[in-house]
GROMACS .gro file of C-alpha atoms in nm:
model
  492
    1MET     CA    1   0.000   0.000   0.000
    2VAL     CA    2   0.133   0.340  -0.099
    3GLY     CA    3   0.146   0.579   0.198
    4PRO     CA    4   0.072   0.951   0.198
    5PHE     CA    5   0.444   1.038   0.192
    6THR     CA    6   0.505   0.831  -0.123
    7ARG     CA    7   0.201   0.982  -0.297
    8LYS     CA    8   0.317   1.332  -0.208
    9LYS     CA    9   0.677   1.261  -0.319
   10PHE     CA   10   0.581   1.135  -0.664
   11GLY     CA   11   0.288   1.377  -0.718
   12LEU     CA   12   0.031   1.101  -0.722
   13GLU     CA   13  -0.224   1.287  -0.505
   14GLN     CA   14  -0.237   1.619  -0.322
   15ILE     CA   15  -0.248   1.587   0.056
   16PRO     CA   16  -0.461   1.866   0.203
   17CYS     CA   17  -0.385   2.036   0.532
   18SER     CA   18  -0.580   1.925   0.835
   19TRP     CA   19  -0.807   2.227   0.830
   20GLU     CA   20  -0.881   2.170   0.460
   21SER     CA   21  -1.033   1.829   0.528
   22LYS     CA   22  -1.383   1.966   0.479
   23THR     CA   23  -1.308   2.182   0.175
   24ARG     CA   24  -1.178   1.912  -0.056
   25ALA     CA   25  -1.322   1.858  -0.405
   26PHE     CA   26  -1.692   1.777  -0.428
   27THR     CA   27  -1.799   1.425  -0.506
   28ARG     CA   28  -2.007   1.360  -0.816
   29SER     CA   29  -2.329   1.344  -0.612
   30GLN     CA   30  -2.237   1.669  -0.437
   31ARG     CA   31  -2.174   1.840  -0.771
   32ASP     CA   32  -2.510   1.717  -0.902
   33ARG     CA   33  -2.688   1.849  -0.593
   34LEU     CA   34  -2.494   2.175  -0.615
   35GLU     CA   35  -2.602   2.226  -0.974
   36LYS     CA   36  -2.965   2.150  -0.888
   37ASP     CA   37  -3.016   2.320  -0.549
   38GLY     CA   38  -2.743   2.582  -0.535
   39LEU     CA   39  -2.470   2.639  -0.279
   40PRO     CA   40  -2.540   2.479   0.062
   41GLY     CA   41  -2.586   2.706   0.360
   42ALA     CA   42  -2.273   2.570   0.530
   43GLU     CA   43  -2.059   2.658   0.227
   44ILE     CA   44  -2.206   3.008   0.224
   45MET     CA   45  -2.108   3.044   0.590
   46ARG     CA   46  -1.751   2.925   0.528
   47LEU     CA   47  -1.700   3.152   0.231
   48SER     CA   48  -1.850   3.450   0.413
   49ILE     CA   49  -1.628   3.395   0.718
   50ASP     CA   50  -1.318   3.372   0.496
   51GLU     CA   51  -1.407   3.696   0.318
   52ALA     CA   52  -1.492   3.882   0.639
   53ALA     CA   53  -1.167   3.770   0.805
   54GLN     CA   54  -0.927   3.870   0.527
   55ASP     CA   55  -0.783   4.173   0.711
   56ARG     CA   56  -0.779   3.994   1.051
   57PRO     CA   57  -1.036   4.210   1.234
   58THR     CA   58  -1.142   4.186   1.597
   59MET     CA   59  -1.403   3.928   1.694
   60PRO     CA   60  -1.690   4.183   1.734
   61VAL     CA   61  -1.607   4.335   1.394
   62LEU     CA   62  -1.611   3.991   1.233
   63ILE     CA   63  -1.958   3.926   1.377
   64GLU     CA   64  -2.082   4.264   1.250
   65ARG     CA   65  -1.952   4.189   0.900
   66LEU     CA   66  -2.121   3.851   0.899
   67ALA     CA   67  -2.448   4.016   1.001
   68LEU     CA   68  -2.427   4.236   0.691
   69ARG     CA   69  -2.401   3.914   0.487
   70GLY     CA   70  -2.712   3.766   0.649
   71ILE     CA   71  -2.526   3.539   0.892
   72ALA     CA   72  -2.590   3.563   1.266
   73ALA     CA   73  -2.304   3.468   1.499
   74GLU     CA   74  -2.359   3.400   1.870
   75VAL     CA   75  -2.089   3.351   2.133
   76SER     CA   76  -2.179   3.146   2.442
   77TYR     CA   77  -2.006   3.154   2.778
   78LYS     CA   78  -1.946   2.907   3.062
   79ASN     CA   79  -2.043   2.973   3.422
   80ASN     CA   80  -1.684   3.072   3.503
   81GLY     CA   81  -1.694   3.348   3.241
   82GLN     CA   82  -1.482   3.173   2.978
   83VAL     CA   83  -1.598   3.139   2.617
   84ARG     CA   84  -1.779   2.811   2.551
   85GLY     CA   85  -1.793   2.841   2.174
   86ILE     CA   86  -1.945   3.013   1.873
   87ARG     CA   87  -2.226   2.916   1.641
   88PHE     CA   88  -2.347   3.055   1.310
   89SER     CA   89  -2.703   3.078   1.172
   90ILE     CA   90  -2.834   3.157   0.825
   91ASN     CA   91  -3.178   3.184   0.671
   92VAL     CA   92  -3.181   2.942   0.378
   93GLY     CA   93  -3.547   3.001   0.293
   94GLU     CA   94  -3.685   2.690   0.464
   95VAL     CA   95  -4.004   2.696   0.671
   96ASP     CA   96  -4.147   2.465   0.935
   97SER     CA   97  -4.489   2.298   0.935
   98MET     CA   98  -4.649   2.622   1.061
   99GLY     CA   99  -4.504   2.828   0.780
  100ASN     CA  100  -4.252   3.007   1.003
  101PRO     CA  101  -3.895   3.057   0.877
  102LYS     CA  102  -3.643   2.798   0.994
  103LEU     CA  103  -3.276   2.881   1.037
  104LEU     CA  104  -2.978   2.661   0.959
  105THR     CA  105  -2.756   2.677   1.270
  106ILE     CA  106  -2.409   2.517   1.284
  107THR     CA  107  -2.139   2.551   1.547
  108GLY     CA  108  -1.796   2.675   1.444
  109GLY     CA  109  -1.655   2.328   1.501
  110GLY     CA  110  -1.935   2.184   1.290
  111LEU     CA  111  -1.832   2.403   0.998
  112ASN     CA  112  -1.470   2.300   1.039
  113ARG     CA  113  -1.318   2.228   1.380
  114HIS     CA  114  -0.971   2.303   1.243
  115LYS     CA  115  -1.062   2.649   1.115
  116TYR     CA  116  -1.394   2.798   1.237
  117SER     CA  117  -1.415   2.705   1.605
  118PHE     CA  118  -1.364   2.996   1.844
  119PRO     CA  119  -0.996   2.914   1.919
  120LYS     CA  120  -0.918   2.835   1.553
  121LEU     CA  121  -1.070   3.162   1.434
  122GLN     CA  122  -0.789   3.325   1.629
  123SER     CA  123  -0.503   3.088   1.548
  124GLU     CA  124  -0.586   3.005   1.183
  125LEU     CA  125  -0.762   3.320   1.056
  126GLY     CA  126  -0.590   3.572   1.281
  127ILE     CA  127  -0.905   3.709   1.445
  128SER     CA  128  -0.814   3.931   1.739
  129TYR     CA  129  -0.984   3.856   2.070
  130ILE     CA  130  -0.909   4.030   2.401
  131PRO     CA  131  -1.154   3.938   2.680
  132GLU     CA  132  -1.136   4.274   2.857
  133ARG     CA  133  -1.209   4.455   2.533
  134ASP     CA  134  -1.449   4.222   2.353
  135ASP     CA  135  -1.650   4.024   2.610
  136LYS     CA  136  -1.913   4.294   2.663
  137ALA     CA  137  -1.988   4.313   2.289
  138LEU     CA  138  -1.976   3.935   2.245
  139ARG     CA  139  -2.220   3.870   2.530
  140ALA     CA  140  -2.463   4.100   2.349
  141THR     CA  141  -2.464   3.863   2.049
  142VAL     CA  142  -2.703   3.628   2.230
  143GLY     CA  143  -3.029   3.646   2.039
  144ASN     CA  144  -2.876   3.741   1.704
  145ALA     CA  145  -3.035   3.436   1.544
  146GLN     CA  146  -3.381   3.546   1.657
  147LYS     CA  147  -3.313   3.891   1.512
  148LEU     CA  148  -3.230   3.719   1.185
  149LEU     CA  149  -3.584   3.576   1.171
  150THR     CA  150  -3.735   3.923   1.202
  151ALA     CA  151  -3.483   4.077   0.963
  152PHE     CA  152  -3.559   3.821   0.691
  153PRO     CA  153  -3.928   3.723   0.726
  154THR     CA  154  -4.102   3.492   0.485
  155GLU     CA  155  -4.271   3.640   0.182
  156LYS     CA  156  -4.615   3.580   0.336
  157GLN     CA  157  -4.515   3.743   0.666
  158GLN     CA  158  -4.368   4.041   0.484
  159LYS     CA  159  -4.681   4.081   0.273
  160ASP     CA  160  -4.911   4.056   0.577
  161LYS     CA  161  -4.698   4.309   0.765
  162GLU     CA  162  -4.706   4.556   0.477
  163GLU     CA  163  -5.082   4.517   0.431
  164THR     CA  164  -5.144   4.570   0.805
  165ALA     CA  165  -4.923   4.879   0.812
  166GLU     CA  166  -5.093   5.024   0.506
  167LEU     CA  167  -5.436   4.959   0.659
  168LYS     CA  168  -5.334   5.138   0.981
  169ARG     CA  169  -5.203   5.435   0.786
  170THR     CA  170  -5.524   5.454   0.586
  171GLU     CA  171  -5.735   5.438   0.903
  172GLN     CA  172  -5.524   5.711   1.062
  173LEU     CA  173  -5.564   5.922   0.749
  174VAL     CA  174  -5.941   5.886   0.764
  175GLN     CA  175  -5.946   5.977   1.133
  176ASN     CA  176  -5.727   6.282   1.083
  177ASP     CA  177  -5.916   6.399   0.777
  178LEU     CA  178  -6.174   6.663   0.867
  179PRO     CA  179  -6.527   6.571   0.754
  180LEU     CA  180  -6.594   6.924   0.633
  181GLU     CA  181  -6.777   7.079   0.340
  182LEU     CA  182  -6.723   7.409   0.169
  183THR     CA  183  -7.025   7.556  -0.009
  184ASN     CA  184  -7.168   7.905  -0.044
  185SER     CA  185  -7.431   7.831   0.219
  186ASN     CA  186  -7.241   7.594   0.449
  187LEU     CA  187  -6.885   7.700   0.523
  188ILE     CA  188  -6.636   7.482   0.703
  189GLU     CA  189  -6.702   7.449   1.072
  190GLY     CA  190  -6.356   7.463   1.228
  191GLU     CA  191  -6.236   7.305   1.545
  192LYS     CA  192  -6.311   7.507   1.860
  193SER     CA  193  -6.028   7.592   2.094
  194SER     CA  194  -6.057   7.622   2.469
  195GLN     CA  195  -5.766   7.867   2.482
  196PRO     CA  196  -5.825   8.238   2.415
  197ILE     CA  197  -5.637   8.388   2.127
  198ASN     CA  198  -5.512   8.674   2.337
  199GLN     CA  199  -5.192   8.585   2.524
  200PRO     CA  200  -5.014   8.766   2.811
  201TYR     CA  201  -4.886   9.096   2.681
  202SER     CA  202  -4.538   9.088   2.531
  203PRO     CA  203  -4.433   9.448   2.458
  204PRO     CA  204  -4.242   9.536   2.138
  205GLN     CA  205  -3.868   9.590   2.148
  206THR     CA  206  -3.899   9.962   2.079
  207SER     CA  207  -4.181  10.205   2.132
  208PRO     CA  208  -4.230  10.536   1.951
  209ILE     CA  209  -4.317  10.709   2.283
  210SER     CA  210  -4.195  10.694   2.641
  211PRO     CA  211  -4.502  10.745   2.862
  212GLU     CA  212  -4.489  10.774   3.239
  213PRO     CA  213  -4.715  10.587   3.482
  214SER     CA  214  -5.004  10.794   3.609
  215SER     CA  215  -5.360  10.773   3.726
  216GLN     CA  216  -5.441  10.971   3.411
  217LEU     CA  217  -5.356  10.854   3.061
  218LEU     CA  218  -5.175  11.100   2.835
  219ASN     CA  219  -5.396  11.376   2.692
  220THR     CA  220  -5.297  11.360   2.329
  221PRO     CA  221  -5.465  11.527   2.031
  222ASP     CA  222  -5.672  11.290   1.831
  223GLY     CA  223  -5.500  11.152   1.527
  224GLN     CA  224  -5.632  11.027   1.198
  225SER     CA  225  -5.857  10.729   1.241
  226SER     CA  226  -5.749  10.407   1.077
  227GLN     CA  227  -6.068  10.205   1.050
  228PRO     CA  228  -5.993   9.857   0.913
  229SER     CA  229  -6.171   9.769   0.596
  230ARG     CA  230  -6.466   9.533   0.650
  231THR     CA  231  -6.610   9.551   0.301
  232SER     CA  232  -6.763   9.221   0.202
  233SER     CA  233  -6.666   9.067  -0.127
  234GLU     CA  234  -6.929   8.873  -0.313
  235SER     CA  235  -6.659   8.655  -0.471
  236ASN     CA  236  -6.523   8.543  -0.131
  237PRO     CA  237  -6.782   8.388   0.105
  238LEU     CA  238  -6.539   8.422   0.399
  239SER     CA  239  -6.589   8.799   0.394
  240ARG     CA  240  -6.937   8.754   0.544
  241LEU     CA  241  -6.807   8.562   0.846
  242SER     CA  242  -6.757   8.701   1.193
  243ASP     CA  243  -6.407   8.718   1.339
  244THR     CA  244  -6.478   8.414   1.556
  245GLU     CA  245  -6.592   8.204   1.259
  246LEU     CA  246  -6.302   8.322   1.043
  247LEU     CA  247  -6.045   8.228   1.306
  248ARG     CA  248  -6.205   7.884   1.342
  249TYR     CA  249  -6.148   7.824   0.973
  250VAL     CA  250  -5.789   7.943   1.001
  251ARG     CA  251  -5.728   7.691   1.280
  252ALA     CA  252  -5.904   7.418   1.084
  253VAL     CA  253  -5.671   7.476   0.787
  254GLU     CA  254  -5.366   7.481   1.013
  255GLN     CA  255  -5.469   7.149   1.171
  256TRP     CA  256  -5.538   6.999   0.829
  257GLN     CA  257  -5.195   7.102   0.703
  258LYS     CA  258  -5.030   6.934   1.004
  259ASN     CA  259  -5.194   6.602   0.907
  260ARG     CA  260  -5.079   6.629   0.547
  261PRO     CA  261  -4.882   6.315   0.448
  262PRO     CA  262  -4.535   6.374   0.300
  263GLU     CA  263  -4.525   6.402  -0.076
  264PRO     CA  264  -4.309   6.123  -0.224
  265ARG     CA  265  -4.019   6.221  -0.449
  266VAL     CA  266  -4.078   6.096  -0.801
  267GLU     CA  267  -3.705   6.082  -0.875
  268LEU     CA  268  -3.656   5.850  -0.576
  269GLY     CA  269  -3.908   5.600  -0.713
  270GLU     CA  270  -3.742   5.616  -1.054
  271SER     CA  271  -3.400   5.552  -0.898
  272TYR     CA  272  -3.537   5.240  -0.725
  273GLN     CA  273  -3.678   5.110  -1.054
  274ASN     CA  274  -3.351   5.177  -1.239
  275ARG     CA  275  -3.152   5.002  -0.967
  276ILE     CA  276  -3.382   4.699  -0.977
  277GLU     CA  277  -3.334   4.672  -1.355
  278LYS     CA  278  -2.956   4.696  -1.313
  279LEU     CA  279  -2.950   4.434  -1.037
  280ASN     CA  280  -3.169   4.199  -1.240
  281ARG     CA  281  -2.920   4.220  -1.527
  282GLN     CA  282  -2.630   4.149  -1.291
  283LYS     CA  283  -2.824   3.862  -1.138
  284ALA     CA  284  -2.890   3.706  -1.480
  285ASN     CA  285  -2.522   3.735  -1.577
  286LEU     CA  286  -2.406   3.576  -1.251
  287GLU     CA  287  -2.659   3.294  -1.282
  288ASN     CA  288  -2.534   3.217  -1.633
  289ARG     CA  289  -2.173   3.228  -1.512
  290TRP     CA  290  -2.252   3.001  -1.218
  291ARG     CA  291  -2.424   2.742  -1.439
  292SER     CA  292  -2.131   2.752  -1.680
  293GLU     CA  293  -1.873   2.710  -1.402
  294ALA     CA  294  -2.076   2.432  -1.241
  295LEU     CA  295  -2.089   2.251  -1.575
  296GLU     CA  296  -1.714   2.293  -1.625
  297LEU     CA  297  -1.650   2.159  -1.276
  298LYS     CA  298  -1.872   1.860  -1.347
  299GLN     CA  299  -1.690   1.785  -1.672
  300LEU     CA  300  -1.351   1.780  -1.498
  301GLY     CA  301  -1.447   1.462  -1.317
  302LYS     CA  302  -1.246   1.314  -1.031
  303PRO     CA  303  -0.903   1.454  -0.944
  304ARG     CA  304  -0.586   1.271  -1.037
  305SER     CA  305  -0.495   0.990  -0.798
  306LEU     CA  306  -0.324   0.655  -0.792
  307LEU     CA  307  -0.643   0.491  -0.913
  308ASN     CA  308  -0.713   0.773  -1.162
  309PRO     CA  309  -0.374   0.864  -1.311
  310PHE     CA  310  -0.527   1.047  -1.609
  311GLY     CA  311  -0.753   1.273  -1.403
  312VAL     CA  312  -0.721   1.649  -1.371
  313LYS     CA  313  -0.486   1.789  -1.112
  314ALA     CA  314  -0.647   1.854  -0.775
  315GLU     CA  315  -0.526   2.216  -0.786
  316ILE     CA  316  -0.734   2.282  -1.098
  317ILE     CA  317  -1.045   2.131  -0.943
  318GLU     CA  318  -0.991   2.328  -0.622
  319GLU     CA  319  -0.949   2.648  -0.824
  320LYS     CA  320  -1.276   2.580  -1.007
  321GLN     CA  321  -1.451   2.510  -0.678
  322ASN     CA  322  -1.330   2.837  -0.528
  323SER     CA  323  -1.436   3.027  -0.838
  324LEU     CA  324  -1.778   2.864  -0.817
  325LEU     CA  325  -1.809   2.958  -0.450
  326LYS     CA  326  -1.717   3.321  -0.517
  327THR     CA  327  -1.965   3.344  -0.802
  328ARG     CA  328  -2.237   3.201  -0.580
  329ALA     CA  329  -2.147   3.445  -0.300
  330ASN     CA  330  -2.164   3.738  -0.542
  331LEU     CA  331  -2.497   3.609  -0.667
  332ASN     CA  332  -2.633   3.590  -0.312
  333ASN     CA  333  -2.510   3.943  -0.246
  334ILE     CA  334  -2.689   4.069  -0.558
  335LYS     CA  335  -3.006   3.890  -0.447
  336LEU     CA  336  -2.988   4.056  -0.105
  337GLN     CA  337  -2.945   4.398  -0.267
  338LEU     CA  338  -3.230   4.324  -0.504
  339ASP     CA  339  -3.461   4.219  -0.220
  340GLN     CA  340  -3.377   4.532  -0.020
  341THR     CA  341  -3.429   4.761  -0.320
  342GLN     CA  342  -3.763   4.595  -0.396
  343LYS     CA  343  -3.866   4.652  -0.033
  344ASP     CA  344  -3.762   5.017  -0.061
  345LEU     CA  345  -3.965   5.052  -0.380
  346THR     CA  346  -4.266   4.886  -0.216
  347HIS     CA  347  -4.239   5.124   0.081
  348TRP     CA  348  -4.214   5.421  -0.156
  349GLN     CA  349  -4.518   5.299  -0.350
  350GLN     CA  350  -4.718   5.267  -0.027
  351LYS     CA  351  -4.633   5.626   0.068
  352ALA     CA  352  -4.723   5.737  -0.284
  353ARG     CA  353  -5.061   5.561  -0.265
  354VAL     CA  354  -5.135   5.725   0.071
  355TYR     CA  355  -5.045   6.067  -0.068
  356LEU     CA  356  -5.253   6.015  -0.383
  357ALA     CA  357  -5.550   5.897  -0.176
  358TRP     CA  358  -5.514   6.207   0.041
  359SER     CA  359  -5.476   6.445  -0.252
  360GLU     CA  360  -5.776   6.297  -0.437
  361ASN     CA  361  -5.997   6.296  -0.129
  362PRO     CA  362  -6.296   6.533  -0.172
  363HIS     CA  363  -6.226   6.687   0.169
  364THR     CA  364  -5.870   6.767   0.063
  365LYS     CA  365  -5.995   6.948  -0.244
  366LYS     CA  366  -6.238   7.151  -0.034
  367MET     CA  367  -5.970   7.233   0.222
  368ASN     CA  368  -5.742   7.345  -0.060
  369GLU     CA  369  -6.022   7.570  -0.180
  370LEU     CA  370  -6.064   7.711   0.170
  371ALA     CA  371  -5.688   7.771   0.204
  372SER     CA  372  -5.697   7.957  -0.127
  373LEU     CA  373  -5.982   8.177  -0.002
  374LEU     CA  374  -5.792   8.251   0.319
  375ASN     CA  375  -5.491   8.361   0.115
  376SER     CA  376  -5.687   8.628  -0.072
  377PRO     CA  377  -5.562   8.987  -0.007
  378PRO     CA  378  -5.882   9.111   0.168
  379ILE     CA  379  -5.884   8.816   0.410
  380ILE     CA  380  -5.510   8.848   0.478
  381LYS     CA  381  -5.561   9.219   0.558
  382ARG     CA  382  -5.849   9.132   0.787
  383LEU     CA  383  -5.650   8.865   0.969
  384GLN     CA  384  -5.369   9.117   1.020
  385ASP     CA  385  -5.621   9.358   1.175
  386ILE     CA  386  -5.747   9.079   1.402
  387GLU     CA  387  -5.391   9.007   1.511
  388LEU     CA  388  -5.336   9.377   1.583
  389GLY     CA  389  -5.662   9.382   1.778
  390SER     CA  390  -5.535   9.091   1.985
  391THR     CA  391  -5.216   9.286   2.062
  392ILE     CA  392  -5.422   9.587   2.177
  393HIS     CA  393  -5.637   9.355   2.390
  394SER     CA  394  -5.330   9.209   2.563
  395ALA     CA  395  -5.184   9.557   2.627
  396ALA     CA  396  -5.510   9.703   2.761
  397SER     CA  397  -5.570   9.398   2.982
  398TYR     CA  398  -5.223   9.435   3.130
  399ILE     CA  399  -5.282   9.807   3.199
  400LEU     CA  400  -5.610   9.724   3.374
  401GLU     CA  401  -5.446   9.454   3.580
  402SER     CA  402  -5.164   9.687   3.684
  403LYS     CA  403  -5.340  10.021   3.738
  404GLY     CA  404  -5.714   9.959   3.719
  405THR     CA  405  -5.959   9.953   4.006
  406PRO     CA  406  -6.220   9.684   4.072
  407THR     CA  407  -6.587   9.757   3.991
  408PRO     CA  408  -6.902   9.552   4.051
  409GLU     CA  409  -6.899   9.454   3.684
  410GLY     CA  410  -6.525   9.396   3.647
  411ARG     CA  411  -6.238   9.644   3.634
  412GLU     CA  412  -6.188  10.006   3.514
  413LEU     CA  413  -5.918  10.271   3.460
  414ILE     CA  414  -6.012  10.635   3.392
  415GLY     CA  415  -5.761  10.886   3.259
  416ASN     CA  416  -5.770  11.233   3.107
  417VAL     CA  417  -5.812  11.103   2.752
  418TYR     CA  418  -5.880  10.730   2.767
  419ARG     CA  419  -6.102  10.508   2.973
  420ILE     CA  420  -6.053  10.131   2.979
  421SER     CA  421  -6.317   9.902   3.125
  422GLN     CA  422  -6.374   9.529   3.136
  423THR     CA  423  -6.712   9.371   3.197
  424GLY     CA  424  -6.713   8.993   3.192
  425GLU     CA  425  -6.535   8.883   2.873
  426THR     CA  426  -6.577   9.221   2.700
  427LEU     CA  427  -6.301   9.483   2.706
  428THR     CA  428  -6.377   9.839   2.590
  429ILE     CA  429  -6.156  10.145   2.529
  430TYR     CA  430  -6.312  10.495   2.514
  431HIS     CA  431  -6.168  10.827   2.390
  432LYS     CA  432  -6.302  11.142   2.552
  433GLU     CA  433  -6.351  11.321   2.218
  434ARG     CA  434  -6.545  11.040   2.048
  435PRO     CA  435  -6.901  10.940   2.126
  436LYS     CA  436  -6.852  10.570   2.054
  437PRO     CA  437  -6.587  10.330   2.183
  438ILE     CA  438  -6.270  10.323   1.976
  439TYR     CA  439  -6.213   9.957   2.066
  440GLN     CA  440  -6.432   9.673   2.189
  441ALA     CA  441  -6.355   9.302   2.187
  442THR     CA  442  -6.517   8.997   2.343
  443ILE     CA  443  -6.377   8.649   2.403
  444ARG     CA  444  -6.633   8.407   2.262
  445GLU     CA  445  -6.573   8.033   2.294
  446GLY     CA  446  -6.204   8.088   2.351
  447ILE     CA  447  -6.157   8.315   2.048
  448LEU     CA  448  -6.119   8.693   2.057
  449SER     CA  449  -6.383   8.866   1.845
  450LEU     CA  450  -6.350   9.236   1.754
  451ASP     CA  451  -6.679   9.423   1.785
  452GLN     CA  452  -6.534   9.773   1.733
  453PHE     CA  453  -6.190   9.882   1.613
  454ASP     CA  454  -6.162  10.254   1.536
  455MET     CA  455  -5.819  10.342   1.675
  456SER     CA  456  -5.571  10.580   1.517
  457GLU     CA  457  -5.201  10.501   1.498
  458THR     CA  458  -5.144  10.738   1.790
  459ASP     CA  459  -5.403  10.553   1.998
  460LYS     CA  460  -5.232  10.222   1.929
  461GLN     CA  461  -4.887  10.357   2.012
  462ILE     CA  462  -5.003  10.506   2.342
  463ILE     CA  463  -5.181  10.190   2.464
  464GLU     CA  464  -4.888   9.965   2.369
  465GLY     CA  465  -4.634  10.213   2.506
  466VAL     CA  466  -4.804  10.240   2.846
  467ALA     CA  467  -4.824   9.859   2.875
  468GLN     CA  468  -4.459   9.831   2.786
  469TYR     CA  469  -4.364  10.095   3.040
  470LEU     CA  470  -4.554   9.918   3.316
  471GLN     CA  471  -4.354   9.602   3.259
  472PRO     CA  472  -4.096   9.537   3.538
  473THR     CA  473  -3.763   9.695   3.437
  474GLN     CA  474  -3.427   9.759   3.596
  475GLU     CA  475  -3.438  10.135   3.528
  476SER     CA  476  -3.353  10.354   3.819
  477GLU     CA  477  -3.605  10.596   3.968
  478LEU     CA  478  -3.374  10.879   3.863
  479HIS     CA  479  -3.407  10.778   3.499
  480LYS     CA  480  -3.785  10.757   3.530
  481SER     CA  481  -3.793  11.105   3.686
  482HIS     CA  482  -3.589  11.231   3.393
  483GLN     CA  483  -3.855  11.092   3.159
  484ILE     CA  484  -4.126  11.266   3.361
  485LYS     CA  485  -3.952  11.604   3.322
  486ARG     CA  486  -3.929  11.545   2.946
  487GLY     CA  487  -4.309  11.544   2.923
  488GLY     CA  488  -4.421  11.186   2.974
  489LEU     CA  489  -4.704  11.063   3.195
  490GLY     CA  490  -4.736  11.262   3.517
  491LEU     CA  491  -4.758  11.090   3.853
  492GLY     CA  492  -5.031  11.229   4.068
   0.00000   0.00000   0.00000
């Protein structure tokens, strides 16, 4: 009998290294199964580990790289804190009797005890492992296989998940959509707010006058009245609304705009489609190459040996096997990219369908019409006047709170020129030279409604200036006295 040394000496048969005992040439039955079913999961694991370990990374980095290739690695520990071993799992597309995905899990020693066990990963592949540095990250790998099930669900599970998510988004869209109608006779009924529109007075940064506190407001000549325009426009039905109703519609439009779904980018969907076409072409080319290489490997037959002296050299067969493995790995990588891109396209299409359903909804069209009416110049001018009226209301309320006196009906402040009174939710400002109030506003259902607004620019400046002056400041009394001498409000 010819021993291994004699065979090696005369080139009769290649003697593999000990750790290559499981990577020798495929048998004929293995090649037939490989051509029919594709690369086995164990071979995919071995090839992926070899590729991920080329630059001799640390153990946690190796596990992260394998995760990117769809392989989950888990490190187990003994009770004394030492590493027990490592195992690898991959989703090969199999399912159990219940239709749930089933993983192929093999220990490192099961893949090749001379190369892929935890100690051999360090000694043979050069993987760096330092317990003090790596143990915390490696202990966190427990459960990676379970994460692999959720990361790569079955086609049915993925479809059910997407349909459920789309149904929830549609239901949320229906709930958020306002069941409103916009007609000439029935305008949109906006959402009522429990908070008044007028907020605590915040004075402007600068004021055109510097009034002084007094029991009498400044006696100033009457200026030119600036009565806001309230002319109704027959072409805009919102012009006939009260301030309270108009502000309800403004809030309704603001709430509707907050619930607007994001508009999908058309160029993003096109990029997904182009990438899918490119990946499909690459996939077809790799499949053709793999079939061709598998056929070439099959035609080579058994390697040269003592019993087969005319066979092909074992090096040639091994080279073909490695080439076949790399082609299959590249093909699997392309398939993973293709699956992910198809998922991205499906997600984009779902968002696009939600946006189209929202944009084609009759309520959306009516809300768009309402938003257009609110953006008309007369309505914008009116809303600006309402905002100014709210500022005056805040300033006058602060003056009353600071300097007014209580009355049976509410609160009042009487000066030489102006008189401010508040009865219930109604605040009124009078000017001594005008028979009617120059300002009157009432809070109705949490919204400030202007009943009268006939204030000149001087009136507005004085009211806001006094409120600003009454705000707590760090000015010295000497500076205030200097303002008094310059002709501001007189203290009495």
